[in-house]
Coordinates of C-alpha atoms (C1' of nucleotides) in Angstrom, one line a residue:
Chain A
M1 CA 0.0 0.0 0.0
D2 CA 2.9 2.2 -0.6
C3 CA 1.3 4.2 -3.1
N4 CA -2.2 3.8 -4.4
C5 CA -1.5 6.0 -7.2
V6 CA -3.2 3.8 -9.7
S7 CA -6.4 3.5 -7.9
D8 CA -6.3 7.2 -7.2
L9 CA -6.1 7.7 -10.8
L10 CA -9.3 6.0 -11.3
L11 CA -11.1 7.8 -8.6
T12 CA -10.7 11.4 -9.5
P13 CA -9.9 13.6 -12.3
P14 CA -6.6 13.6 -10.7
V15 CA -4.3 16.3 -11.7
P16 CA -6.9 18.8 -12.5
A17 CA -7.8 19.0 -8.9
L18 CA -4.5 20.3 -8.1
W19 CA -3.5 22.1 -11.2
T20 CA -5.3 25.3 -11.3
P21 CA -6.2 26.5 -14.7
G22 CA -5.8 30.0 -13.6
F23 CA -2.5 29.8 -11.9
A24 CA 0.1 27.4 -12.6
F25 CA 3.7 27.6 -13.6
P26 CA 4.6 26.4 -17.0
D27 CA 6.4 23.2 -17.3
W28 CA 9.7 24.9 -17.8
A29 CA 9.3 26.0 -14.3
Y30 CA 9.5 22.5 -13.3
K31 CA 12.6 21.8 -15.1
P32 CA 14.6 24.9 -14.9
E33 CA 17.8 25.1 -16.8
S34 CA 19.8 25.2 -13.7
S35 CA 18.3 22.1 -12.6
P36 CA 18.6 19.8 -15.6
G37 CA 16.9 16.5 -15.0
S38 CA 14.6 17.9 -12.4
R39 CA 11.2 17.3 -13.7
Q40 CA 9.3 16.5 -10.7
I41 CA 7.0 19.0 -9.3
Q42 CA 8.6 21.0 -6.6
L43 CA 7.1 21.6 -3.3
W44 CA 6.8 25.3 -3.7
H45 CA 5.0 24.8 -6.9
F46 CA 2.7 22.5 -5.2
I47 CA 2.1 24.9 -2.5
L48 CA 1.2 27.5 -4.9
E49 CA -1.2 25.2 -6.5
L50 CA -2.9 24.4 -3.4
L51 CA -3.1 28.1 -2.6
Q52 CA -4.7 28.6 -5.8
K53 CA -7.4 26.1 -5.4
E54 CA -10.5 27.1 -3.8
E55 CA -11.2 23.8 -2.3
Y56 CA -8.1 23.9 -0.3
Q57 CA -8.8 27.2 1.3
G58 CA -9.4 25.3 4.5
V59 CA -6.1 23.6 4.2
I60 CA -3.8 26.3 3.1
A61 CA -4.5 29.8 2.2
W62 CA -3.0 33.2 1.5
Q63 CA -3.1 35.1 4.6
G64 CA -1.6 38.2 6.1
D65 CA 1.2 39.8 4.3
Y66 CA 1.9 39.7 0.7
G67 CA 3.0 36.3 -0.4
E68 CA 2.3 35.0 3.0
F69 CA 0.3 31.9 3.5
V70 CA -0.8 29.8 6.3
I71 CA -0.9 26.1 6.4
K72 CA -4.1 25.7 8.2
D73 CA -4.0 22.0 8.1
P74 CA -0.5 20.8 8.1
D75 CA -1.4 17.2 8.1
E76 CA -3.6 17.5 5.2
V77 CA -1.1 19.5 3.2
A78 CA 1.4 16.9 4.0
R79 CA -0.9 14.2 3.0
L80 CA -1.6 15.8 -0.3
W81 CA 2.0 16.3 -0.9
G82 CA 2.6 12.8 0.0
I83 CA 0.0 11.7 -2.4
R84 CA 1.5 13.8 -5.1
K85 CA 4.9 12.5 -4.5
C86 CA 3.8 9.0 -3.8
K87 CA 5.2 9.3 -0.4
P88 CA 2.6 7.8 1.8
H89 CA 4.6 8.4 4.9
M90 CA 4.9 12.1 4.3
N91 CA 4.0 14.2 7.2
Y92 CA 4.2 17.8 8.1
D93 CA 7.5 17.3 9.8
K94 CA 9.1 16.1 6.6
L95 CA 7.3 18.5 4.5
S96 CA 8.4 21.4 6.6
R97 CA 11.9 20.2 6.4
A98 CA 11.6 20.5 2.7
L99 CA 10.2 24.0 3.1
R100 CA 13.0 24.9 5.3
Y101 CA 15.4 24.1 2.5
Y102 CA 13.8 26.9 0.7
Y103 CA 14.9 29.4 3.2
N104 CA 18.4 29.4 2.0
K105 CA 17.2 29.3 -1.5
R106 CA 15.2 32.3 -0.7
I107 CA 12.1 30.9 -2.2
L108 CA 10.4 31.0 1.1
H109 CA 10.9 32.1 4.6
K110 CA 9.2 31.6 7.8
T111 CA 6.9 34.2 9.2
K112 CA 8.1 34.3 12.7
G113 CA 5.6 34.1 15.3
K114 CA 2.9 32.8 13.1
R115 CA 2.7 29.1 13.3
F116 CA 2.5 27.3 10.0
T117 CA 2.9 30.5 8.3
Y118 CA 5.4 31.0 5.5
K119 CA 6.0 33.6 3.0
F120 CA 7.0 33.4 -0.6
N121 CA 9.9 35.5 -1.5
F122 CA 8.3 36.8 -4.6
S123 CA 10.8 39.5 -5.0
K124 CA 13.2 36.8 -5.9
V125 CA 10.8 35.2 -8.2
V126 CA 10.0 38.4 -10.0
L127 CA 13.1 40.5 -9.9
V128 CA 15.5 37.8 -10.3
N129 CA 13.6 36.4 -13.1
Y130 CA 13.2 39.6 -15.0
P131 CA 16.6 40.3 -16.1
L132 CA 15.3 42.1 -19.1
L133 CA 13.2 44.4 -17.1
D134 CA 13.6 47.8 -18.2
M135 CA 13.2 49.3 -14.9
A136 CA 14.7 52.6 -15.7
S137 CA 12.1 53.4 -18.2
S138 CA 9.3 53.3 -15.8
P139 CA 7.9 56.5 -14.6
F140 CA 5.8 54.4 -12.3
L141 CA 8.6 53.8 -9.9
L142 CA 7.6 57.0 -8.5
A143 CA 4.0 56.2 -8.6
Q144 CA 4.6 53.3 -6.4
N145 CA 5.6 55.5 -3.6
H146 CA 2.3 57.2 -3.9
F147 CA 0.6 53.9 -3.9
N148 CA 2.2 53.1 -0.7
G149 CA 1.3 56.1 1.0
G150 CA 4.9 57.2 1.0
A151 CA 5.7 55.1 3.9
A152 CA 9.2 55.5 4.8
T153 CA 9.9 51.9 4.7
A154 CA 7.9 51.4 1.5
D155 CA 11.0 50.9 -0.5
C156 CA 9.7 47.6 -1.5
S157 CA 6.0 47.9 -1.1
P158 CA 3.7 46.4 -3.5
V159 CA 0.9 48.2 -5.1
T160 CA -2.5 47.5 -3.8
P161 CA -4.9 45.3 -5.5
E162 CA -7.1 48.2 -5.8
A163 CA -4.5 50.0 -7.7
L164 CA -4.2 47.1 -10.0
Q165 CA -7.9 46.9 -10.4
S166 CA -7.9 50.4 -11.5
L167 CA -4.9 50.1 -13.6
F168 CA -5.3 47.0 -15.5
P169 CA -8.6 47.7 -17.1
R170 CA -7.2 50.8 -18.6
L171 CA -4.0 49.5 -19.7
P172 CA -3.8 50.4 -23.3
D173 CA -5.1 48.0 -25.8
S174 CA -4.6 44.4 -25.0
G175 CA -2.2 44.3 -27.8
R176 CA -1.2 40.8 -27.3
G177 CA 1.8 41.8 -25.4
T178 CA 3.4 43.7 -28.2
A179 CA 3.1 46.9 -26.5
L180 CA 4.9 45.5 -23.6
F181 CA 7.9 44.7 -25.4
D182 CA 10.6 46.3 -27.4
R183 CA 10.4 43.9 -30.2
A184 CA 13.4 45.2 -31.8
T185 CA 15.4 42.1 -31.8
G186 CA 12.5 39.9 -32.3
A187 CA 14.2 37.1 -30.5
P188 CA 12.8 36.3 -27.1
E189 CA 16.0 37.2 -25.5
G190 CA 15.5 40.6 -27.1
D191 CA 12.2 41.1 -25.6
K192 CA 12.4 43.7 -23.1
L193 CA 9.6 44.2 -20.8
R194 CA 8.5 47.7 -20.7
L195 CA 8.0 48.3 -17.1
D196 CA 6.0 51.4 -17.8
A197 CA 3.4 49.1 -19.1
F198 CA 3.3 47.5 -15.8
P199 CA 3.4 50.1 -13.2
F200 CA 3.0 47.6 -10.4
L201 CA 6.3 46.2 -11.4
G202 CA 7.7 49.4 -10.3
S203 CA 7.3 48.2 -6.9
A204 CA 9.8 45.7 -7.7
A205 CA 12.5 48.0 -8.6
P206 CA 12.8 49.7 -5.3
C207 CA 13.3 46.3 -3.8
Y208 CA 16.6 46.2 -5.2
S209 CA 17.5 49.2 -3.5
K210 CA 17.2 47.3 -0.3
P211 CA 20.1 47.2 2.0
P212 CA 23.1 45.6 0.5
S213 CA 22.6 42.7 2.7
M214 CA 19.8 41.8 0.6
L215 CA 21.8 41.4 -2.4
G216 CA 24.9 40.3 -0.6
P217 CA 24.0 36.7 -0.8
Y218 CA 24.4 36.9 -4.5
P219 CA 28.0 37.4 -4.9
R220 CA 28.2 35.9 -8.3
N221 CA 25.6 37.8 -10.0
P222 CA 23.4 39.6 -7.6
A223 CA 20.2 40.2 -9.5
F224 CA 20.4 37.4 -11.8
D225 CA 21.5 34.5 -10.0
Y226 CA 19.2 31.6 -10.7
S227 CA 21.1 29.3 -8.5
W228 CA 17.9 28.1 -6.9
G229 CA 16.7 27.1 -10.3
F230 CA 13.6 28.9 -11.1
N231 CA 13.8 31.3 -13.9
P232 CA 10.4 31.4 -15.4
Y233 CA 11.3 34.2 -17.6
L234 CA 14.5 32.9 -18.9
P235 CA 13.7 32.6 -22.6
G236 CA 16.2 29.9 -22.8
A237 CA 14.2 27.8 -20.5
L238 CA 11.3 27.8 -22.9
S239 CA 11.8 24.5 -24.5
L240 CA 9.4 21.8 -25.1
N241 CA 12.2 19.5 -24.6
N242 CA 11.7 20.2 -21.0
C243 CA 8.5 18.4 -21.1
P244 CA 9.1 15.0 -22.4
K245 CA 5.6 13.9 -21.6
L246 CA 3.8 16.8 -22.8
P247 CA 0.5 15.5 -23.7
P248 CA -1.3 16.6 -26.8
G249 CA -3.6 19.5 -26.3
S250 CA -1.4 20.8 -23.7
I251 CA -2.2 24.1 -22.3
Y252 CA 1.4 24.7 -22.8
P253 CA 1.5 24.1 -26.4
S254 CA 4.4 25.3 -28.4
H255 CA 2.8 28.6 -29.0
F256 CA 2.8 29.0 -25.4
Y257 CA 6.4 29.5 -25.3
P258 CA 7.5 32.2 -27.7
N259 CA 6.6 35.0 -25.5
P260 CA 7.7 34.3 -22.0
L261 CA 5.8 37.0 -20.6
Q262 CA 2.7 36.3 -22.2
S263 CA 3.1 32.8 -21.2
G264 CA 3.7 33.7 -17.8
L265 CA 0.7 35.8 -17.8
A266 CA -1.3 32.8 -18.6
Q267 CA -0.2 31.2 -15.5
L268 CA -0.9 34.0 -13.3
P269 CA -4.0 34.1 -11.3
H270 CA -6.6 36.5 -12.1
P271 CA -6.4 39.3 -13.0
F272 CA -3.1 38.8 -14.6
S273 CA -4.0 35.9 -16.6
S274 CA -7.0 37.9 -17.7
L275 CA -4.7 40.3 -19.2
L276 CA -4.2 38.1 -22.1
P277 CA -6.3 38.9 -25.0
P278 CA -9.6 37.2 -25.1
G279 CA -8.4 35.1 -27.9
D280 CA -5.6 33.7 -25.9
T281 CA -7.1 30.7 -24.3
T282 CA -4.0 29.6 -22.8
G283 CA -4.5 32.4 -20.4
T284 CA -7.9 33.8 -20.1
E285 CA -9.7 30.7 -20.6
R286 CA -8.0 29.0 -17.8
A287 CA -8.2 32.0 -15.7
Q288 CA -11.8 32.3 -16.0
T289 CA -12.6 28.7 -15.3
G290 CA -10.1 28.3 -12.7
G291 CA -10.6 27.0 -9.3
A292 CA -13.7 25.7 -8.0
N293 CA -13.8 22.1 -8.8
G294 CA -16.4 21.2 -6.3
S295 CA -16.2 17.6 -7.1
V296 CA -12.7 17.5 -5.8
G297 CA -13.9 17.5 -2.4
G298 CA -13.5 14.7 -0.2
Q299 CA -10.3 13.2 0.6
A300 CA -10.7 12.2 -2.9
P301 CA -7.5 10.5 -3.2
R302 CA -5.6 12.4 -5.7
L303 CA -3.7 10.7 -8.2
C304 CA -0.1 10.2 -7.8
I305 CA 1.0 10.6 -11.2
P306 CA 4.6 11.0 -12.0
S307 CA 4.8 14.6 -11.6
Y308 CA 5.7 16.2 -14.7
P309 CA 5.2 19.5 -16.1
G310 CA 2.6 18.4 -18.5
S311 CA 0.3 17.6 -15.7
L312 CA -0.5 21.1 -15.7
L313 CA -2.3 20.6 -18.8
Q314 CA -4.9 18.7 -17.3
G315 CA -6.2 21.8 -15.8
R316 CA -7.9 22.0 -19.1
T317 CA -10.1 19.2 -18.2
E318 CA -11.5 21.4 -15.6
L319 CA -12.8 23.8 -18.1
G320 CA -16.4 24.0 -17.7
I321 CA -16.4 22.4 -14.4
L322 CA -17.4 25.5 -12.7
G323 CA -18.0 24.7 -9.1
P324 CA -20.5 26.4 -7.0
G325 CA -17.7 28.3 -5.4
M326 CA -17.0 30.2 -8.6
S327 CA -19.5 32.8 -8.9
E328 CA -20.6 34.5 -12.0
R329 CA -19.5 37.6 -10.5
E330 CA -16.0 36.3 -10.2
R331 CA -16.0 35.3 -13.8
G332 CA -17.3 38.6 -14.7
E333 CA -14.7 40.3 -12.8
N334 CA -12.1 38.3 -14.5
T335 CA -13.3 39.1 -17.9
S336 CA -13.7 42.7 -17.1
I337 CA -10.1 43.0 -16.3
T338 CA -8.8 42.0 -19.7
G339 CA -6.6 44.7 -20.8
A340 CA -3.0 45.0 -21.4
G341 CA -1.7 42.1 -23.2
G342 CA 1.1 39.9 -22.2
G343 CA 3.8 40.4 -19.9
G344 CA 2.1 40.1 -16.7
I345 CA 3.7 37.4 -14.8
G346 CA 6.1 39.5 -13.1
V347 CA 3.3 41.6 -12.1
G348 CA 1.5 39.2 -10.0
L349 CA 4.5 38.0 -8.3
G350 CA 6.0 41.3 -8.2
L351 CA 3.3 42.4 -6.0
G352 CA 4.6 40.3 -3.4
L353 CA 7.9 42.1 -3.4
G354 CA 9.4 42.8 -0.2
S355 CA 6.0 42.7 1.3
L356 CA 6.2 45.6 3.5
G357 CA 2.6 45.6 2.9
V358 CA 0.4 48.2 1.9
I359 CA -1.1 50.6 4.1
G360 CA -2.5 48.8 7.0
S361 CA -1.8 45.4 5.6
G362 CA 0.9 44.4 7.9
G363 CA -1.3 43.5 10.7
G364 CA -4.6 45.0 9.9
I365 CA -6.7 42.6 8.2
Q366 CA -7.3 39.4 9.9
S367 CA -9.5 36.9 8.3
P368 CA -11.7 34.7 10.3
S369 CA -9.5 31.9 9.6
D370 CA -6.7 33.8 11.2
R371 CA -8.6 34.0 14.3
R372 CA -9.6 30.5 14.1
T373 CA -6.2 29.3 13.7
G374 CA -4.9 31.4 16.3
V375 CA -2.7 33.2 13.9
K376 CA -1.6 36.3 15.4
Q377 CA -1.2 39.3 13.3
D378 CA 1.7 40.9 14.8
P379 CA 1.6 44.6 14.3
G380 CA 5.2 44.7 14.5
S381 CA 5.7 41.9 12.2
D382 CA 6.8 44.2 9.6
S383 CA 10.2 43.4 10.7
E384 CA 9.7 40.2 9.0
L385 CA 9.7 42.0 5.9
E386 CA 13.2 42.9 6.4
I387 CA 13.8 39.4 7.1
T388 CA 12.3 38.5 3.9
D389 CA 14.9 40.1 1.9
L390 CA 17.7 40.0 4.3
S391 CA 17.2 36.5 5.1
D392 CA 19.9 34.1 4.8
C393 CA 20.4 34.5 1.2
S394 CA 23.6 32.7 1.3
S395 CA 24.5 29.4 0.0
E396 CA 23.1 26.4 1.7
N397 CA 26.1 26.1 3.9
E398 CA 25.7 29.2 5.8
N399 CA 22.8 30.1 7.9
E400 CA 22.5 33.6 8.6
P401 CA 21.9 34.2 12.2
D402 CA 20.5 37.5 11.6
F403 CA 17.6 35.9 10.1
N404 CA 16.5 35.1 13.6
V405 CA 17.7 38.2 15.2
S406 CA 14.4 39.8 15.5
Q407 CA 12.7 36.7 16.1
E408 CA 10.7 36.5 19.2
K409 CA 9.6 33.1 19.9
E410 CA 6.0 33.0 20.7
H411 CA 4.7 30.2 22.6
R412 CA 1.6 31.9 23.6
M413 CA -0.4 30.1 21.1
G414 CA -1.5 27.0 22.7
G415 CA -1.9 23.8 20.8
R416 CA -1.8 23.7 17.2
P417 CA -4.8 25.2 15.6
H418 CA -7.0 22.5 14.6
I419 CA -9.5 23.1 12.1
P420 CA -12.1 20.5 11.9
E421 CA -13.8 22.3 9.1
A422 CA -10.6 22.1 7.2
K423 CA -10.8 18.5 6.5
T424 CA -14.5 18.1 6.4
A425 CA -15.4 21.3 4.7
G426 CA -12.3 22.2 2.9
L427 CA -11.7 18.9 1.4
G428 CA -14.8 17.0 2.2
G429 CA -16.8 18.5 -0.5
T430 CA -18.1 21.6 1.0
L431 CA -16.1 24.5 0.1
P432 CA -14.6 26.5 2.8
Q433 CA -16.9 29.1 4.1
L434 CA -16.6 32.2 2.3
S435 CA -16.5 33.9 5.5
S436 CA -13.1 32.4 6.0
L437 CA -11.8 34.1 3.1
P438 CA -10.0 37.3 3.6
P439 CA -11.8 40.5 2.9
S440 CA -12.2 41.0 -0.7
I441 CA -10.0 44.0 -0.4
S442 CA -7.4 42.0 1.1
P443 CA -4.1 43.6 0.5
H444 CA -2.7 40.4 -0.5
P445 CA -1.5 40.6 -4.0
L446 CA -1.8 37.1 -5.0
K447 CA -5.0 36.7 -3.1
S448 CA -6.4 39.4 -5.1
L449 CA -5.2 37.6 -8.1
V450 CA -6.8 34.4 -7.3
P451 CA -9.8 33.8 -9.3
L452 CA -11.8 32.6 -6.4
T453 CA -11.3 35.8 -4.6
P454 CA -13.6 38.4 -5.8
P455 CA -11.7 41.4 -6.7
P456 CA -12.4 44.4 -4.7
P457 CA -15.0 46.6 -6.1
S458 CA -13.1 48.4 -8.7
L459 CA -12.9 52.0 -8.3
P460 CA -14.1 53.7 -11.4
T461 CA -10.9 53.9 -13.2
S462 CA -11.6 57.4 -14.0
I463 CA -11.4 58.4 -10.5
S464 CA -9.1 55.9 -9.2
P465 CA -6.4 57.4 -7.2
S466 CA -4.0 54.9 -8.6
L467 CA -4.9 55.6 -12.1
I468 CA -4.6 59.2 -11.5
L469 CA -1.2 58.7 -10.2
V470 CA -0.2 56.6 -13.0
E471 CA -1.5 59.0 -15.5
R472 CA 0.1 61.8 -13.8
H473 CA 3.4 60.1 -14.1
R474 CA 2.6 59.2 -17.6
E475 CA 2.1 62.8 -18.3
T476 CA 5.3 63.6 -16.5
E477 CA 7.1 61.2 -18.6
T478 CA 5.6 62.7 -21.7
L479 CA 6.7 66.1 -20.6
K480 CA 10.1 64.8 -20.0
H481 CA 10.3 63.5 -23.5
T482 CA 8.9 66.7 -24.9
H483 CA 11.6 68.7 -23.1
S484 CA 14.3 66.5 -24.2
Chain B
dA1 C1' 6.6 24.3 16.5
dT2 C1' 10.7 25.2 14.4
dC3 C1' 15.3 24.6 13.0
dG4 C1' 19.0 22.6 10.4
dG5 C1' 22.6 18.7 10.1
dA6 C1' 23.3 14.4 8.0
dA7 C1' 22.5 10.7 5.1
dA8 C1' 19.8 8.4 1.9
dC9 C1' 16.9 8.3 -2.0
dC10 C1' 15.5 9.1 -6.9
Chain C
dG1 C1' 19.3 18.8 -7.2
dG2 C1' 15.4 18.3 -4.6
dT3 C1' 13.7 16.2 -1.6
dT4 C1' 12.8 12.3 2.2
dT5 C1' 13.8 10.6 6.4
dC6 C1' 15.6 10.9 10.9
dC7 C1' 16.7 13.3 14.7
dG8 C1' 18.8 16.3 18.3
dA9 C1' 18.5 21.1 19.7
dT10 C1' 16.0 25.2 20.8

DNA sequence: ATCGGAAACC
DNA sequence: GGTTTCCGAT
C-alpha cells in the first residue's frame, strides 16, 4: 500500500484537482535550466497550486502579508504532498523540512511568530527572473511610492490590488503583449519588458535598493543568480524538450512559449491571466474557469502521477467544471479585467515584493481563519519584511543568524490550531466558508489575483487614485520626453 | 513548533 | 538537485 497511485487515478480527475487553470507555472518552471533533470514538481509549486485552489482554502491559504500563506491543516497538506509524490509516509515534519530548505534558496521564509505561516519571497521570483526588465524606463517607480502612501519603509512595497484593479482595465489595448515589449530584436531574448506598461512592477524596482545585505548573498551575479533554479522568464528555459511527456492538447502548447511574458501571464492568477487577449485561451480561458472544482472535495485521493510539467495541462479538463464556489461575479470580474496584453507574470508575483505591505496590511486585516487558527497578526511583524529580503540568502552552507535576530519566539499560542472544518469542509466536499476568506479588499497581492477571490469593487478607473497617479506620471514622462 | 545537520533516495 | 527521512536542539 505504498502508493495507491493507480487507484487514485481512477477515482478522481486527478491532476486537475491540483492544477489550477488560472494559476500554474509552466512546465519549464518544473525543469529549470539550472536544474537539468529535475522534472518533478517542486514543493513550492505544489504549495502555490494548493493556494490557488479554492477547495483547499481550508487547508492552506494566503493570509496576512503579501506572499504569506498559512498552512491551516499541516497534516492535510502533507498528506496531499505525499500523495502527489507518492510518499505515503509524508508528514508535516518532513514537508516542513523541505520547506526549510527553501529558506536558503530564498524561495520561502518563515513568518516568525505565526505558526505554520510561511511567505514566498516573490521578490526573488520576480526580480531575479526579470533580467530584461527595463526598470529605468518606468515612470511608475515613483507612482509606487504614492501607492504606498509614501511610507518611509515602503521601498519595496507592492501596489495595492485596488490599484491594480484600476490600472489594469485601462492599460492600453490588449495588444497581445506587443506593447509591452521592445520587439526590436525579435528574439525572445530581445524582448524587453516595458516596465512602464506595468506600473506595479515598479514596486519591484525599489526592492533592489534594499540594503546591501539583501543582495549580498548573490556574490556571483546579484540580481540574476538563478542558483535556486527557477527562472520562469528565462527565454532559454522555454523549451518543449523540457516536457518529455507533454500531452497533446497541452495548455502549454508550443505557441505557449515564444513569449515568455505572455506565457507567464497565462499562468498568473486573475487578473493577470486575464490580461491576455480574449483570444488567448492559454491564459484567459483557464483563468476564468479556474478554481472551484467542487467535485474534488472529499479526501478524494488524488492521483499520484509521476509529476511532470505536463500535468498542468490537465487543468484543461477542468474547463467547464465550474464549481458552485465560482460565482458568475468572479467570472465577470475576471473578464472585465482584460486589458493589457502579455507580460504580466512578473506583475502578479511582483506584487509580493518585499512585502512591506500596503497601508495597513501588515497586521490590519485578519481573516476569520486567522482568528480561528490562532494566527496572530503581529503589528510589529513588519520586521519580517526585512527578514524576507535580508534572510539568509547565502548558500546552503551558511545560515544567517541575523535571520533570527528579530525573532521572538511566541509560545503563547497553545496547541496547534486544529480546524475541523478544514478537512471536512475544505476537502470534504463543501467548500470552505466564504467567511473564512480574507476580505475582498485584502491587501494580499496574490490573493487578489486568485480567481476565487472576488476582486475588490473596482474604483471607477476614471477616479481611481491609482490611475490618477499613473496617468500623472505618464504625463510627466511625456513632458520629459517633450523637453528632451 | 521550528530549525537545520546528516544521510539516503531518486 | 530536490527532496525524504531521521533526529537532536531550541
